[in-house]
Amino acid sequence: MPVQGLFGTTVELLGKTLDLRVKRQTMISANLANVETPGYTSTDLSFEGQLKSALKQGPSAGSVTHPRHIPLKGASAGSLEKVQGDVVEVSSRNMAPDGNGVEVETEMGRLAENQIMYNASVQILTKKFEELKQAIRGTL
């Protein structure tokens, strides 16, 4: 039985958010690893707008529910599983003489923020599954 039916899109959204936050964490870590690489430009993953758009559109009536179904043109264009995020270059105010645009303080701040948001998503997801466990046991 699909989990989506139990919580609507909440669990699917949180799962996708966790995946995208891991991608962002990897990019920020790469930025920090290249702090002394000449000509390196910081990158980031932008995905919040895509998630909002996918939620607004919701599942379409022509969604493919089986791998052997033929997808309709334009069906499920805004679905959560298709959200991948956009890689964007982060502009630097203090470019180093060697052309490196990584600002350690900024990257560390972004790293901490991303980790906090990841942990919050995990806590919400854990709470959802705790509610399911309570409902199964009849203690809700």
Short mmCIF file of C-alpha atoms in Angstrom, two decimals:
data_model
loop_
_atom_site.label_atom_id
_atom_site.label_comp_id
_atom_site.label_asym_id
_atom_site.label_seq_id
_atom_site.Cartn_x
_atom_site.Cartn_y
_atom_site.Cartn_z
CA MET A 1 0.00 0.00 0.00
CA PRO A 2 1.45 3.38 -0.95
CA VAL A 3 2.34 5.63 1.97
CA GLN A 4 1.06 8.72 0.11
CA GLY A 5 -2.54 7.67 0.80
CA LEU A 6 -1.96 7.79 4.55
CA PHE A 7 -0.59 11.33 4.84
CA GLY A 8 -1.47 13.04 1.59
CA THR A 9 1.63 14.63 0.13
CA THR A 10 3.32 15.40 3.46
CA VAL A 11 5.58 12.34 3.59
CA GLU A 12 6.44 12.60 -0.11
CA LEU A 13 7.27 16.30 0.30
CA LEU A 14 9.44 15.71 3.36
CA GLY A 15 11.28 12.85 1.66
CA LYS A 16 12.01 14.98 -1.40
CA THR A 17 13.10 17.87 0.81
CA LEU A 18 15.57 15.59 2.60
CA ASP A 19 17.01 14.40 -0.72
CA LEU A 20 17.45 17.96 -1.97
CA ARG A 21 18.99 19.14 1.30
CA VAL A 22 21.58 16.35 1.04
CA LYS A 23 22.44 17.58 -2.48
CA ARG A 24 22.76 21.14 -1.17
CA GLN A 25 24.98 19.97 1.71
CA THR A 26 27.27 18.26 -0.81
CA MET A 27 27.54 21.43 -2.88
CA ILE A 28 28.32 23.62 0.12
CA SER A 29 30.94 21.11 1.28
CA ALA A 30 32.49 21.22 -2.20
CA ASN A 31 32.61 25.01 -1.98
CA LEU A 32 34.46 24.81 1.33
CA ALA A 33 36.83 22.16 -0.01
CA ASN A 34 37.73 24.49 -2.90
CA VAL A 35 38.31 27.60 -0.78
CA GLU A 36 41.88 27.88 -2.10
CA THR A 37 41.27 26.75 -5.68
CA PRO A 38 42.09 29.59 -8.10
CA GLY A 39 39.11 30.67 -10.19
CA TYR A 40 36.57 28.57 -8.28
CA THR A 41 33.05 30.00 -7.98
CA SER A 42 30.65 28.90 -5.23
CA THR A 43 27.50 27.05 -6.27
CA ASP A 44 24.21 26.39 -4.53
CA LEU A 45 21.08 24.34 -5.15
CA SER A 46 17.84 26.29 -5.46
CA PHE A 47 14.75 24.11 -5.05
CA GLU A 48 12.22 25.83 -2.80
CA GLY A 49 10.38 27.53 -5.67
CA GLN A 50 10.11 24.27 -7.59
CA LEU A 51 8.66 22.50 -4.55
CA LYS A 52 6.07 25.24 -4.06
CA SER A 53 5.12 25.08 -7.72
CA ALA A 54 4.79 21.28 -7.63
CA LEU A 55 2.56 21.49 -4.55
CA LYS A 56 0.32 24.14 -6.12
CA GLN A 57 -0.17 22.06 -9.26
CA GLY A 58 -0.79 18.86 -7.32
CA PRO A 59 -1.15 15.48 -8.99
CA SER A 60 -2.77 15.64 -12.37
CA ALA A 61 -5.71 13.51 -13.40
CA GLY A 62 -3.58 11.81 -16.05
CA SER A 63 -0.83 10.66 -13.70
CA VAL A 64 0.92 7.41 -14.54
CA THR A 65 0.16 4.88 -11.82
CA HIS A 66 1.91 1.88 -13.35
CA PRO A 67 5.28 1.63 -15.16
CA ARG A 68 3.60 0.14 -18.25
CA HIS A 69 1.07 2.96 -18.60
CA ILE A 70 1.57 5.45 -21.40
CA PRO A 71 2.08 8.94 -19.95
CA LEU A 72 -0.18 11.71 -21.23
CA LYS A 73 1.52 14.77 -22.68
CA GLY A 74 2.00 17.29 -19.87
CA ALA A 75 0.74 14.93 -17.16
CA SER A 76 2.41 15.15 -13.75
CA ALA A 77 4.62 18.02 -14.91
CA GLY A 78 4.59 19.55 -11.44
CA SER A 79 4.88 16.36 -9.41
CA LEU A 80 7.25 16.30 -6.48
CA GLU A 81 9.34 13.41 -7.74
CA LYS A 82 10.40 15.44 -10.78
CA VAL A 83 11.81 18.32 -8.70
CA GLN A 84 15.60 18.28 -8.97
CA GLY A 85 16.54 21.85 -8.12
CA ASP A 86 18.66 24.30 -10.09
CA VAL A 87 22.38 24.72 -9.64
CA VAL A 88 23.14 28.43 -9.33
CA GLU A 89 26.40 30.32 -8.97
CA VAL A 90 26.71 32.35 -5.79
CA SER A 91 28.06 35.82 -6.40
CA SER A 92 30.87 36.92 -4.13
CA ARG A 93 31.41 40.43 -2.81
CA ASN A 94 35.05 39.75 -1.94
CA MET A 95 36.72 38.08 -4.88
CA ALA A 96 40.24 36.87 -4.04
CA PRO A 97 43.13 38.02 -6.25
CA ASP A 98 43.34 34.51 -7.74
CA GLY A 99 39.67 34.66 -8.83
CA ASN A 100 38.32 32.44 -6.04
CA GLY A 101 34.88 33.57 -4.90
CA VAL A 102 34.38 31.32 -1.86
CA GLU A 103 33.67 33.17 1.40
CA VAL A 104 34.23 30.75 4.28
CA GLU A 105 31.95 32.58 6.74
CA THR A 106 29.06 32.70 4.26
CA GLU A 107 29.47 29.04 3.34
CA MET A 108 29.61 27.98 6.99
CA GLY A 109 26.40 29.92 7.65
CA ARG A 110 24.68 28.25 4.70
CA LEU A 111 25.97 24.87 5.89
CA ALA A 112 24.53 25.41 9.38
CA GLU A 113 21.19 26.67 8.03
CA ASN A 114 20.86 23.70 5.70
CA GLN A 115 21.66 21.28 8.53
CA ILE A 116 19.04 22.87 10.80
CA MET A 117 16.40 22.63 8.04
CA TYR A 118 17.37 19.00 7.37
CA ASN A 119 17.02 18.14 11.07
CA ALA A 120 13.64 19.88 11.25
CA SER A 121 12.39 17.87 8.28
CA VAL A 122 13.58 14.63 9.89
CA GLN A 123 11.79 15.52 13.14
CA ILE A 124 8.52 16.24 11.31
CA LEU A 125 8.81 13.00 9.34
CA THR A 126 9.49 11.07 12.55
CA LYS A 127 6.42 12.63 14.14
CA LYS A 128 4.26 11.55 11.18
CA PHE A 129 5.42 7.96 11.54
CA GLU A 130 4.90 8.08 15.31
CA GLU A 131 1.29 9.12 14.67
CA LEU A 132 0.88 6.18 12.30
CA LYS A 133 2.33 3.81 14.90
CA GLN A 134 -0.09 5.15 17.52
CA ALA A 135 -3.02 4.73 15.16
CA ILE A 136 -2.04 1.13 14.44
CA ARG A 137 -1.76 0.38 18.17
CA GLY A 138 -5.03 2.17 18.88
CA THR A 139 -3.47 4.61 21.35
CA LEU A 140 -4.18 7.75 19.33
#
